[in-house]
PDB file of C-alpha atoms in Angstrom:
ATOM      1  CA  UNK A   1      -8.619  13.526  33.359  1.00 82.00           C
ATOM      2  CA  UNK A   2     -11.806  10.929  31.426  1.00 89.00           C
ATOM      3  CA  UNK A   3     -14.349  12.363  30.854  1.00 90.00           C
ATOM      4  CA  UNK A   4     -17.163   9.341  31.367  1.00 96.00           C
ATOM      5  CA  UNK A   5     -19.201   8.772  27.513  1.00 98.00           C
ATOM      6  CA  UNK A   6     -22.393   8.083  29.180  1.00 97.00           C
ATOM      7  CA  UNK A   7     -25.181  10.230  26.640  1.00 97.00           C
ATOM      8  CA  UNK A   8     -22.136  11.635  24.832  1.00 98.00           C
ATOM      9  CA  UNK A   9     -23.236  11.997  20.767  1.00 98.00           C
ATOM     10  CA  UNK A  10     -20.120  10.550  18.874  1.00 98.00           C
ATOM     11  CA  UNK A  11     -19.548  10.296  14.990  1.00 98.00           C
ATOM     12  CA  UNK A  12     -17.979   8.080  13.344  1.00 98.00           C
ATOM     13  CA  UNK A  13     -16.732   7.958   9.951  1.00 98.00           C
ATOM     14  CA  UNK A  14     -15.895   5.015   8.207  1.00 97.00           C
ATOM     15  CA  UNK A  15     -18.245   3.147  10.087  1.00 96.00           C
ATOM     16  CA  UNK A  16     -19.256  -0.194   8.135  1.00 96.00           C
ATOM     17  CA  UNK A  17     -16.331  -2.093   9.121  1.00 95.00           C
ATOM     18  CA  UNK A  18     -12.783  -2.758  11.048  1.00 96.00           C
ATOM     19  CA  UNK A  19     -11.916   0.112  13.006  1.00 98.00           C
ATOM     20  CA  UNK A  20     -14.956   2.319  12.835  1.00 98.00           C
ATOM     21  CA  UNK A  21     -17.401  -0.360  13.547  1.00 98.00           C
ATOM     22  CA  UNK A  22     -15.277  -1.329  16.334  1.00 98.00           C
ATOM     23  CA  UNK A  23     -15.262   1.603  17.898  1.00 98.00           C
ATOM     24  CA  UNK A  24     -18.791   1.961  17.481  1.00 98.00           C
ATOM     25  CA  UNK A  25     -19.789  -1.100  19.581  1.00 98.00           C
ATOM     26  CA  UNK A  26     -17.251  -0.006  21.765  1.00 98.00           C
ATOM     27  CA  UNK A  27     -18.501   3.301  22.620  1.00 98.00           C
ATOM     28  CA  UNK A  28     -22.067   2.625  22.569  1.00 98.00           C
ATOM     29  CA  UNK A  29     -21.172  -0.336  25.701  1.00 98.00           C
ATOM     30  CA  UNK A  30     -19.600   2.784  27.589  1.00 98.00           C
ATOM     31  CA  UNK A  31     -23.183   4.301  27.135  1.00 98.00           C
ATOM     32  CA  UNK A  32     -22.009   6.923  23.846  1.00 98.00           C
ATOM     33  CA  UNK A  33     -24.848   7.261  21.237  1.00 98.00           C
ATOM     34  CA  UNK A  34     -23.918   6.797  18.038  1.00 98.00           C
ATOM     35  CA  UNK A  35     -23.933   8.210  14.581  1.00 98.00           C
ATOM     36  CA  UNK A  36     -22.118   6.302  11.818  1.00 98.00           C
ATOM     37  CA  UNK A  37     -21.389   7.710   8.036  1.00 98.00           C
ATOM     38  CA  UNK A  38     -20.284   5.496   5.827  1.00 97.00           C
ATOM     39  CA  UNK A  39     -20.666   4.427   1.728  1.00 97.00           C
ATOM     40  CA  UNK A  40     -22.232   1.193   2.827  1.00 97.00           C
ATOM     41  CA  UNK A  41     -25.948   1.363   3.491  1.00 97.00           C
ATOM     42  CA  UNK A  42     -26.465  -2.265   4.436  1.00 97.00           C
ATOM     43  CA  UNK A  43     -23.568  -2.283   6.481  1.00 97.00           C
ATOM     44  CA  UNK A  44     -23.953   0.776   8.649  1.00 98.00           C
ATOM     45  CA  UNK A  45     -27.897  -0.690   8.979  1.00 98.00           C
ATOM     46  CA  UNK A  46     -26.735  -3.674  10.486  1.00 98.00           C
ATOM     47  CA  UNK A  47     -23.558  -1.693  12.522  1.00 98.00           C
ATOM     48  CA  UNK A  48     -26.459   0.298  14.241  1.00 97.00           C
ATOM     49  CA  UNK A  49     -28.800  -1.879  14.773  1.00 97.00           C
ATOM     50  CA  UNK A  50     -26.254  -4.235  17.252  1.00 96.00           C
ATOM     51  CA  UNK A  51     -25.492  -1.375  19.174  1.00 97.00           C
ATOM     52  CA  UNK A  52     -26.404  -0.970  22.727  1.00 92.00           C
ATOM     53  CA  UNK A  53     -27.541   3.047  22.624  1.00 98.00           C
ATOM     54  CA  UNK A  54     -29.515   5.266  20.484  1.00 98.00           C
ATOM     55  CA  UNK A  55     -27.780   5.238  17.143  1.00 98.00           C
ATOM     56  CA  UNK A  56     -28.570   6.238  13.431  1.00 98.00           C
ATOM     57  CA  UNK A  57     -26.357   6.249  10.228  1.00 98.00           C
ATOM     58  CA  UNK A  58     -25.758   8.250   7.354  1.00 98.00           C
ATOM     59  CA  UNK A  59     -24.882   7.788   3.675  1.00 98.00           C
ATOM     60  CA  UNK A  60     -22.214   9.926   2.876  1.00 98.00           C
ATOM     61  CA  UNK A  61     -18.958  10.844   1.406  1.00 98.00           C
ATOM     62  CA  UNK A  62     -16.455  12.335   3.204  1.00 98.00           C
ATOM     63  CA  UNK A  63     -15.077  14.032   0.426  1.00 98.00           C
ATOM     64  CA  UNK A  64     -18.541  15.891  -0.591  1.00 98.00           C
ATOM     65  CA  UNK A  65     -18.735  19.299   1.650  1.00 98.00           C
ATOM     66  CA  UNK A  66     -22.574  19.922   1.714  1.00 98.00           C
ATOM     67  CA  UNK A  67     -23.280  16.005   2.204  1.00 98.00           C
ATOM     68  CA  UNK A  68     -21.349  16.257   5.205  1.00 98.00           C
ATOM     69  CA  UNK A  69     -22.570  19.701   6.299  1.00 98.00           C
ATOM     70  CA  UNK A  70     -26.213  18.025   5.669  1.00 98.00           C
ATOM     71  CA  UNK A  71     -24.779  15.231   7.941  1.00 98.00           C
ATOM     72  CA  UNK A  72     -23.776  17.336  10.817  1.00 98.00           C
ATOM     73  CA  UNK A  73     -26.802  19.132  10.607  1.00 98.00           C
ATOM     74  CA  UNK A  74     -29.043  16.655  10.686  1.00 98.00           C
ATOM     75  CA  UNK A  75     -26.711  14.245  13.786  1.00 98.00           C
ATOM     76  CA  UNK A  76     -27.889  17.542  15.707  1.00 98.00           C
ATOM     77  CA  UNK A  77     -31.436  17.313  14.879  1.00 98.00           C
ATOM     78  CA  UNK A  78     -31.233  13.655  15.982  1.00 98.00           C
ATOM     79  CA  UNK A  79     -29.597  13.819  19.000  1.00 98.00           C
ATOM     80  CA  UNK A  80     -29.692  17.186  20.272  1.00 98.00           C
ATOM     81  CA  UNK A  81     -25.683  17.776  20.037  1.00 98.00           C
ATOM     82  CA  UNK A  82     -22.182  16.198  18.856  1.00 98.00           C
ATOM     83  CA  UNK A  83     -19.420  15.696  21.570  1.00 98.00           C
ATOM     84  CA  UNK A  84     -17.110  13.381  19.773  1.00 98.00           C
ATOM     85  CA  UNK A  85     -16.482  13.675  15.833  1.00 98.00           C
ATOM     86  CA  UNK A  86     -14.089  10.629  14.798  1.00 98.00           C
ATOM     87  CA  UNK A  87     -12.395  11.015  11.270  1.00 98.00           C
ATOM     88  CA  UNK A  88     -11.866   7.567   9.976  1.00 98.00           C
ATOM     89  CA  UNK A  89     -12.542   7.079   6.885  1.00 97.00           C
ATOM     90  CA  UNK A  90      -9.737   5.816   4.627  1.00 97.00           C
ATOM     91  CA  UNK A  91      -8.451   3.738   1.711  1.00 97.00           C
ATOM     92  CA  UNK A  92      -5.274   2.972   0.493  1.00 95.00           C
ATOM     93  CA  UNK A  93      -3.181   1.764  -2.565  1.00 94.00           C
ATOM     94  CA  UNK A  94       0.023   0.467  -2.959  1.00 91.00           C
ATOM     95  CA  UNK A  95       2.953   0.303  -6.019  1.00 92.00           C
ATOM     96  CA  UNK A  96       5.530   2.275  -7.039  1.00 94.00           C
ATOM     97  CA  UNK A  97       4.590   5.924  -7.609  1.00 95.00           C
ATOM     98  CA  UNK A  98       5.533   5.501 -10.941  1.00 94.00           C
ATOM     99  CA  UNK A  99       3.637   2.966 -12.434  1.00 92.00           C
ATOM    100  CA  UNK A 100       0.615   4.133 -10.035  1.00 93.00           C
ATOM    101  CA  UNK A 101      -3.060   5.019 -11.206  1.00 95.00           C
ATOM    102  CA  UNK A 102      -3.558   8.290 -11.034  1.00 96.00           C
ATOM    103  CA  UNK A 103      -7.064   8.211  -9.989  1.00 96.00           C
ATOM    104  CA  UNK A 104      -6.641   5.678  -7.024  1.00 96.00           C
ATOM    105  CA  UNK A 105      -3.356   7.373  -5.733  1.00 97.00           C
ATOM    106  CA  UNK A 106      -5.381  10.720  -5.668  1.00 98.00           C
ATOM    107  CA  UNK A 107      -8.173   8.899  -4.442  1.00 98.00           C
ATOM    108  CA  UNK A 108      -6.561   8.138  -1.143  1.00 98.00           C
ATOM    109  CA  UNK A 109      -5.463  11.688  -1.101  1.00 98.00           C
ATOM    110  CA  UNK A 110      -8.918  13.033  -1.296  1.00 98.00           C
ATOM    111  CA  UNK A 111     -10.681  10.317   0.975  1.00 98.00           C
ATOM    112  CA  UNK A 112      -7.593  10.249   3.862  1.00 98.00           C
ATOM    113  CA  UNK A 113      -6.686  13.573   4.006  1.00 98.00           C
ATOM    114  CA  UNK A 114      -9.327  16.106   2.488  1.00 98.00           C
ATOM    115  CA  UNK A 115     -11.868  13.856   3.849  1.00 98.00           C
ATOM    116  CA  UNK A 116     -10.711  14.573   6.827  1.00 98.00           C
ATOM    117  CA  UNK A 117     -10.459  18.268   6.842  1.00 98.00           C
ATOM    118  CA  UNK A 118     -14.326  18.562   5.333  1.00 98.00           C
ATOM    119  CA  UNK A 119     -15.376  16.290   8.454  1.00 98.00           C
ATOM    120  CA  UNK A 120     -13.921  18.714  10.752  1.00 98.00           C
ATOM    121  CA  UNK A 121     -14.971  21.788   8.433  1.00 98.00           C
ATOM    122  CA  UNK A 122     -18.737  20.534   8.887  1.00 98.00           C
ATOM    123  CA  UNK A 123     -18.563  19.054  12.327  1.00 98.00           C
ATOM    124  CA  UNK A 124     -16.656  22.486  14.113  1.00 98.00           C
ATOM    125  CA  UNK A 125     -19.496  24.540  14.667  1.00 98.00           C
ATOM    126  CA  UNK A 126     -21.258  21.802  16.795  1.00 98.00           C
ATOM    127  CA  UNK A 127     -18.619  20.854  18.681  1.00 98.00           C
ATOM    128  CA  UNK A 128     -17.516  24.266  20.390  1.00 98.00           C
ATOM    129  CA  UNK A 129     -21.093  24.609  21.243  1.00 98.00           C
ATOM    130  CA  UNK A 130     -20.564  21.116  23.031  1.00 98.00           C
ATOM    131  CA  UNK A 131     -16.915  22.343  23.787  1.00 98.00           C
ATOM    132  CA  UNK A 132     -16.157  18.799  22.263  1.00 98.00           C
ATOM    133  CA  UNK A 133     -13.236  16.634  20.972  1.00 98.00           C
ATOM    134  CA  UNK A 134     -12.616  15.880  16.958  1.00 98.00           C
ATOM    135  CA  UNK A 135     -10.112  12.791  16.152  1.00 98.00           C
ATOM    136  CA  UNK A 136      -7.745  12.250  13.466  1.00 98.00           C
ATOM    137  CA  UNK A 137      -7.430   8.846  12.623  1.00 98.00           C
ATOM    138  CA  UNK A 138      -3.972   8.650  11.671  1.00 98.00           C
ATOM    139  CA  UNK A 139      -1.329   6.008  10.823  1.00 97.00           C
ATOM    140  CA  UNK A 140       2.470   4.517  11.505  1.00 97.00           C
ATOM    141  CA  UNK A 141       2.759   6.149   8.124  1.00 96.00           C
ATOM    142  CA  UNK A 142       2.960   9.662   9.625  1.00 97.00           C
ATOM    143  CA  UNK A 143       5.708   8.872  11.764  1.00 97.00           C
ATOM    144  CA  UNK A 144       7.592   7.012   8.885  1.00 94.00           C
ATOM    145  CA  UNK A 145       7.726   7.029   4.938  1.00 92.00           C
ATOM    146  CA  UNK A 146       7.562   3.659   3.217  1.00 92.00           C
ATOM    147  CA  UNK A 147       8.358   2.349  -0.466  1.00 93.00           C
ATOM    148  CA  UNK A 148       5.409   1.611  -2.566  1.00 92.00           C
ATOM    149  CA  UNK A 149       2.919   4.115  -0.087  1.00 94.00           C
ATOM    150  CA  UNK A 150       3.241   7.080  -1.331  1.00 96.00           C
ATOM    151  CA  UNK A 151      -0.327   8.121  -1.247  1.00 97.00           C
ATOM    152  CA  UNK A 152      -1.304   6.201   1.835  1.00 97.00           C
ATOM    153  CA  UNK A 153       2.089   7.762   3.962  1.00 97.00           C
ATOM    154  CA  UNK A 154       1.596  11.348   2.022  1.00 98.00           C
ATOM    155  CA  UNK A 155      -1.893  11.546   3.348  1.00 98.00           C
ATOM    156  CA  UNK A 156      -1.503   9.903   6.467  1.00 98.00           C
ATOM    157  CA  UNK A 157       1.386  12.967   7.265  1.00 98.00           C
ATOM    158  CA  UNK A 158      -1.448  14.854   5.763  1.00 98.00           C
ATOM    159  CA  UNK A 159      -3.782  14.572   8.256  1.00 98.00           C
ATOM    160  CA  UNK A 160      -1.849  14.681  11.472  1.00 98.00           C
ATOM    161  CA  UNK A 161      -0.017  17.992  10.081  1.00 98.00           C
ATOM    162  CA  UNK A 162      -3.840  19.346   9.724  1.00 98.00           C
ATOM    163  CA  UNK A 163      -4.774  18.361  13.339  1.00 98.00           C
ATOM    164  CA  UNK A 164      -1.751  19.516  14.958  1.00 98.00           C
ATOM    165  CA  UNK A 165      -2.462  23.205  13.332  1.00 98.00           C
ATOM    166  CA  UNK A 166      -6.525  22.681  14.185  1.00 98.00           C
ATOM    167  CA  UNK A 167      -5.543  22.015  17.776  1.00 98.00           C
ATOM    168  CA  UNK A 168      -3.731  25.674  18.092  1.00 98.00           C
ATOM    169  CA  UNK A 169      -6.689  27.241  16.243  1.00 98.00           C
ATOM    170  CA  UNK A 170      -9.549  25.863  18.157  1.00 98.00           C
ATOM    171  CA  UNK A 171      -8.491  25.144  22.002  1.00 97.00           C
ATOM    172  CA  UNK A 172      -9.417  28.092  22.981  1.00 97.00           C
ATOM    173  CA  UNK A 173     -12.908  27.760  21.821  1.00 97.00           C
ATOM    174  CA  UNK A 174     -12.938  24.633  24.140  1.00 97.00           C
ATOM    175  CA  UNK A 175     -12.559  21.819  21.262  1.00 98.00           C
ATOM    176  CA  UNK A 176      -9.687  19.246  22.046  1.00 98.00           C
ATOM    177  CA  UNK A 177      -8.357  17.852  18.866  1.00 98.00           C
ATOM    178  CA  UNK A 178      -6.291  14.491  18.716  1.00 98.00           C
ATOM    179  CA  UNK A 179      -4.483  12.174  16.562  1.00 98.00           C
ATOM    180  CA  UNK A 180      -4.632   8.595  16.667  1.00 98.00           C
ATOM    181  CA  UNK A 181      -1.951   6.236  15.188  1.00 98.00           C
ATOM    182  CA  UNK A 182      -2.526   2.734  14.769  1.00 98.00           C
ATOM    183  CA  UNK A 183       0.228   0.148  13.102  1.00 97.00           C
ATOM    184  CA  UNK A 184      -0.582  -2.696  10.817  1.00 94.00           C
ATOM    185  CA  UNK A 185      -4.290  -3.838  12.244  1.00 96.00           C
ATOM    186  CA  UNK A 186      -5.965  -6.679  11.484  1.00 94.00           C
ATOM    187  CA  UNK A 187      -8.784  -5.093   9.065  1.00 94.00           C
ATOM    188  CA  UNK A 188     -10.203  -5.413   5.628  1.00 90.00           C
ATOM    189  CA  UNK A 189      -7.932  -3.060   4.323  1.00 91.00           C
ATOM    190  CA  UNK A 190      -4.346  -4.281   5.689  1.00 93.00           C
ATOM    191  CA  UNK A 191      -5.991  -8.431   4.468  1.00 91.00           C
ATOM    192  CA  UNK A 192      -6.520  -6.399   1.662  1.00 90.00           C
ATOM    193  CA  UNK A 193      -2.898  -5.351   0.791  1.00 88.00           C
ATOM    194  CA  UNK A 194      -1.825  -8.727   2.322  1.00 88.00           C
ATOM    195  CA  UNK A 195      -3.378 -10.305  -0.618  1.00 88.00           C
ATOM    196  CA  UNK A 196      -0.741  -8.777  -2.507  1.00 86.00           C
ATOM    197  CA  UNK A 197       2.716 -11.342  -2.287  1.00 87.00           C
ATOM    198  CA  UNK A 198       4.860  -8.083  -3.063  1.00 88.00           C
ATOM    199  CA  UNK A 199       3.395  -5.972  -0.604  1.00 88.00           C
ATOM    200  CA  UNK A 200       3.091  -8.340   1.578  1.00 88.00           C
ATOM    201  CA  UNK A 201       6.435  -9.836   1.458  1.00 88.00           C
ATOM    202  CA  UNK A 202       7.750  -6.485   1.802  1.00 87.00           C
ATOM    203  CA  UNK A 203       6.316  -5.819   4.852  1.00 87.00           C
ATOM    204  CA  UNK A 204       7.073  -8.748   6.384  1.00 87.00           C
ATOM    205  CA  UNK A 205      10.379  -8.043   5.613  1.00 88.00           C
ATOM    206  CA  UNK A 206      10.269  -4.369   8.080  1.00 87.00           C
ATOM    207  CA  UNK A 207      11.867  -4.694  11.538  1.00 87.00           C
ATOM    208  CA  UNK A 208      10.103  -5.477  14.768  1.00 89.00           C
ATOM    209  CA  UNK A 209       7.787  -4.625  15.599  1.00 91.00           C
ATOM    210  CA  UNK A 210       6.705  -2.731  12.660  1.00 90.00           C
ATOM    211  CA  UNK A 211       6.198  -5.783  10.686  1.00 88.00           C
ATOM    212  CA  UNK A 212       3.683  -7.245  12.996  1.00 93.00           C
ATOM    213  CA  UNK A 213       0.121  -7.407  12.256  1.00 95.00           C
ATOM    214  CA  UNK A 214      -2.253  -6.374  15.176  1.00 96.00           C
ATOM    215  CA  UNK A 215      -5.483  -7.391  16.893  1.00 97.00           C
ATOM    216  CA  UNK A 216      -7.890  -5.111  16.350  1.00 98.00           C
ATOM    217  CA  UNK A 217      -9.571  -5.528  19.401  1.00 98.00           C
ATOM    218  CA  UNK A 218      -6.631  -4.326  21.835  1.00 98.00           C
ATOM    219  CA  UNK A 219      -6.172  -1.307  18.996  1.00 98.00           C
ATOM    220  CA  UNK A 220      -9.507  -0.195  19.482  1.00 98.00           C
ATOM    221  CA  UNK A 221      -9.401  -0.538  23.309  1.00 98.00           C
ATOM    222  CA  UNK A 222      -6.131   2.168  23.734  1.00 98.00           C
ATOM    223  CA  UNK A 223      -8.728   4.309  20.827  1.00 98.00           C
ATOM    224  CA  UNK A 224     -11.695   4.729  23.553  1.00 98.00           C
ATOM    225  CA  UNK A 225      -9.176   5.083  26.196  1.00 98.00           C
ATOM    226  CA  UNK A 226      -7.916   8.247  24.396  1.00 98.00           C
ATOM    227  CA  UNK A 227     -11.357   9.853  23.632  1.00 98.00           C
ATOM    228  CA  UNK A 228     -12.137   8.930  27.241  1.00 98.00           C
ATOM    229  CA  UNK A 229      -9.189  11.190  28.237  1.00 98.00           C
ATOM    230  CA  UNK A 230      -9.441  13.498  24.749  1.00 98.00           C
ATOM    231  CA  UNK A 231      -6.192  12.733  24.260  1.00 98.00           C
ATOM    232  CA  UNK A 232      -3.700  14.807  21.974  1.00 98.00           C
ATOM    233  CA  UNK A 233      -2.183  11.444  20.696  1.00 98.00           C
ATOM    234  CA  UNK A 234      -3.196   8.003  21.171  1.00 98.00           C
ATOM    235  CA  UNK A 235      -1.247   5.110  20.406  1.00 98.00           C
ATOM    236  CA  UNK A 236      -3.314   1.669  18.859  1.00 98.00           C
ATOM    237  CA  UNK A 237      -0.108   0.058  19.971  1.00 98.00           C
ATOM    238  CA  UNK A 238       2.247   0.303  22.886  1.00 95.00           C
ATOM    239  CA  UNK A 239       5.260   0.813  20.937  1.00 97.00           C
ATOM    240  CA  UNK A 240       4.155   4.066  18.406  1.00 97.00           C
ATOM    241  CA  UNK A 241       4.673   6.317  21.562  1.00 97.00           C
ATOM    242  CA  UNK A 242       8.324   5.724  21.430  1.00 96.00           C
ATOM    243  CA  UNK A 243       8.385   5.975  17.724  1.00 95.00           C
ATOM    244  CA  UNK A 244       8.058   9.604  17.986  1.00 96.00           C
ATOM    245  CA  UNK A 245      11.343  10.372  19.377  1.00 95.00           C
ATOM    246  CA  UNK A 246      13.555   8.687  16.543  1.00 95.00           C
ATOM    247  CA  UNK A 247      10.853   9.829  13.971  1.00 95.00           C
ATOM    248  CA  UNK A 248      13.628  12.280  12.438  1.00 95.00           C
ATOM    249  CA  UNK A 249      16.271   9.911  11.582  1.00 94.00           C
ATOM    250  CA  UNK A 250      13.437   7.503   9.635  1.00 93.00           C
ATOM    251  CA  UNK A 251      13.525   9.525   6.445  1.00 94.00           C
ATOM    252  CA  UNK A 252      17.065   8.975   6.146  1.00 94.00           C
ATOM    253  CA  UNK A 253      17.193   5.434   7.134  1.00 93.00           C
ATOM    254  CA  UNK A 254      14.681   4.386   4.915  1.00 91.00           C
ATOM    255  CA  UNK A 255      16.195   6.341   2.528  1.00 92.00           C
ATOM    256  CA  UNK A 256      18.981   3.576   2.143  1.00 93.00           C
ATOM    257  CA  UNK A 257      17.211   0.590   3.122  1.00 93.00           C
ATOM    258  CA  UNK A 258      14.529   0.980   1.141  1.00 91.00           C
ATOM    259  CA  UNK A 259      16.677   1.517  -2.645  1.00 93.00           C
ATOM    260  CA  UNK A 260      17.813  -2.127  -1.497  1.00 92.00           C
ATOM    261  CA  UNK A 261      15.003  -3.312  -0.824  1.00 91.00           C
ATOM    262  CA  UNK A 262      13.367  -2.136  -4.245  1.00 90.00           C
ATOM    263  CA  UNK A 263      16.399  -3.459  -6.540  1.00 93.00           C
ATOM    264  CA  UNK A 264      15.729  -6.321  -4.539  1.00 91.00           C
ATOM    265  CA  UNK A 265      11.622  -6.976  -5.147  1.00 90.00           C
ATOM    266  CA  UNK A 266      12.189  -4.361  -9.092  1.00 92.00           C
ATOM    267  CA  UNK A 267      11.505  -7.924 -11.514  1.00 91.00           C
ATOM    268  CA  UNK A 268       8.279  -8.755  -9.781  1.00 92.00           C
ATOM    269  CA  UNK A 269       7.216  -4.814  -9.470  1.00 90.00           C
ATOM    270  CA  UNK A 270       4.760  -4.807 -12.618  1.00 89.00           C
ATOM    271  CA  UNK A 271       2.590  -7.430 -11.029  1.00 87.00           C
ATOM    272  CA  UNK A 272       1.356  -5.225  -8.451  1.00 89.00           C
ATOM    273  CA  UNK A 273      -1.879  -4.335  -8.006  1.00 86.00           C
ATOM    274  CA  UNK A 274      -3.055  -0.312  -8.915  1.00 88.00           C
ATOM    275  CA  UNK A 275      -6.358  -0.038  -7.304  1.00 92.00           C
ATOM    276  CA  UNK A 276      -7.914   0.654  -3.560  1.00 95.00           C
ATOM    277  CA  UNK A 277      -7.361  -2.511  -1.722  1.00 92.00           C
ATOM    278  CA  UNK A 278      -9.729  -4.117   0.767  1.00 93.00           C
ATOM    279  CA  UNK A 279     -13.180  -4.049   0.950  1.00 91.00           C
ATOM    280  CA  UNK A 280     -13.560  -0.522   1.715  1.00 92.00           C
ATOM    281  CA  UNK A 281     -11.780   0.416  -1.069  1.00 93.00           C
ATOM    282  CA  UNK A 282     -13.881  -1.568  -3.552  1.00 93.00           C
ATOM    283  CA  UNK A 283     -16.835   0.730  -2.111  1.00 93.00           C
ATOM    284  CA  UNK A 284     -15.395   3.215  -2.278  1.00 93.00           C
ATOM    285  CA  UNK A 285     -14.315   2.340  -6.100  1.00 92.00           C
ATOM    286  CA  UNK A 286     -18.229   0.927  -6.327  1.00 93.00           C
ATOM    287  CA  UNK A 287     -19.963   4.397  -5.349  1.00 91.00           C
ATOM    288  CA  UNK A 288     -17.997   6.682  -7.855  1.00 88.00           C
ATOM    289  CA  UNK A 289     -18.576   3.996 -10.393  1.00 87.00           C
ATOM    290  CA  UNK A 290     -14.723   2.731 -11.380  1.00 80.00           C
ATOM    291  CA  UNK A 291     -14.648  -0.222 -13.229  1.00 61.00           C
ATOM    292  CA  UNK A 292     -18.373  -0.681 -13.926  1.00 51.00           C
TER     293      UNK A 292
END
């Protein structure tokens, strides 16, 4: 079943850039109206302002409960209702755990995967009046763990653990929850990692086609098809569906692989970078004031 977007309210978070402002355009051209929240003013001002529907945006972090319970309360003043919350927002690091900062691993912790769970905390109460549909923006690195991601694939399994269980608690009250997962896209933050040669290097060194990176366009395309339909899972790319059914054996298999690939890459290990990567993480890093 689709359900058509035409005067449908839909949030999204993360919306300055890559996916979020994607999606954005997107779903405003299917006739959606649009609220963004974001950490970068200029950036959602100019998102909005290209879009083809009523839209607004909203400072906010996602991590800060009665920001975002302000937010939701005041998308409903705006608009009249919420049918479509999408949880987006996210940063990343990479390194071994070991050597990792403490304050950026957590970070993506607390922006990934408790930002997520305060979006749906202050977003709920408007959706089952709308009997709506909340989305989980989650990752490849759900399905999979991966060397030097600890934070990024801990959160990432985060998140789609937390949607799964909202699903059973709220489809009764008429709320359809989903997760999306989306492989190595062509955003700020995966140019971001790129510009690291370890990181990248090791990724170029996963097997098809995991260590592909993917236009976002086509991504966000298979995203509006699944809020269209209110999917339970929606796959960025054609080949995450069928990553599901040999997602048990991963653990194991990277297990192995993954020691030899660390002895392999261990002499050039200290030269990789500790912080939030991309452009979104350097707001994010910017707002809370970290390295200023």
């Amino acid at each position: 079943m689709s359900y058509s977007l035409e005067g449908q309210v839909a949030v999204v978070t993360g919306g300055a850039r890559g996916v979020g402002e994607l999606l954005a355009r997107k779903l405003s051209a299917r006739g959606a109206n649009i609220a963004l929240v974001g950490l970068e003013p200029e950036l959602l001002k100019d998102v909005t302002g290209r879009l083809h529907t009523e839209s607004d945006w909203w400072y906010a972090d996602v991590t800060d409960h009665e920001a975002m319970v302000r937010v939701a309360e005041e998308v409903k003043e705006r608009f009249g209702k919420v049918d479509i919350v999408v949880a987006n927002a996210g940063v990343a690091s990479g390194g071994p755990f070991v050597d990792s900062d403490p304050e950026a691993w957590r970070r993506v912790i607390e922006v990934n995967l408790v930002g997520g769970a305060v979006t749906a905390r202050a977003f709920l109460p408007v959706l089952m009046e709308s009997r709506g549909y909340f989305l989980q923006i989650a990752s490849l690195a759900a399905i999979t763990p991966a060397p030097m991601m600890s934070a990024y694939c801990a959160s990432k399994s985060g998140v789609e653990a937390f949607a799964h269980c909202l699903r059973a608690e709220v489809g009764y009250r008429g709320v359809r929850v989903g997760v999306g997962y989306l492989s190595w896209t062509d955003t700020d933050m995966v140019r971001g990692a790129d510009q690291d040669e370890v990181m990248r290097e090791l990724r170029q060194r996963l097997p098809w086609p995991s260590n592909r990176t993917y236009p976002l366009g086509p991504a966000v395309d298979r995203i509006v098809a699944g809020i269209e339909r209110r999917s339970h899972h929606v796959y960025a790319q054609w080949w995450l569906r069928g990553m599901q059914s040999v997602r048990g054996y991963l653990p194991g298999i990277i297990g192995t692989v993954g020691q030899r690939e660390m002895k392999r890459f261990a002499p050039r290990l200290g030269g990789v970078a500790k912080g939030l990567v991309g452009a979104g993480g350097a707001a994010d890093e910017s707002t809370r004031g970290v390295g200023v």
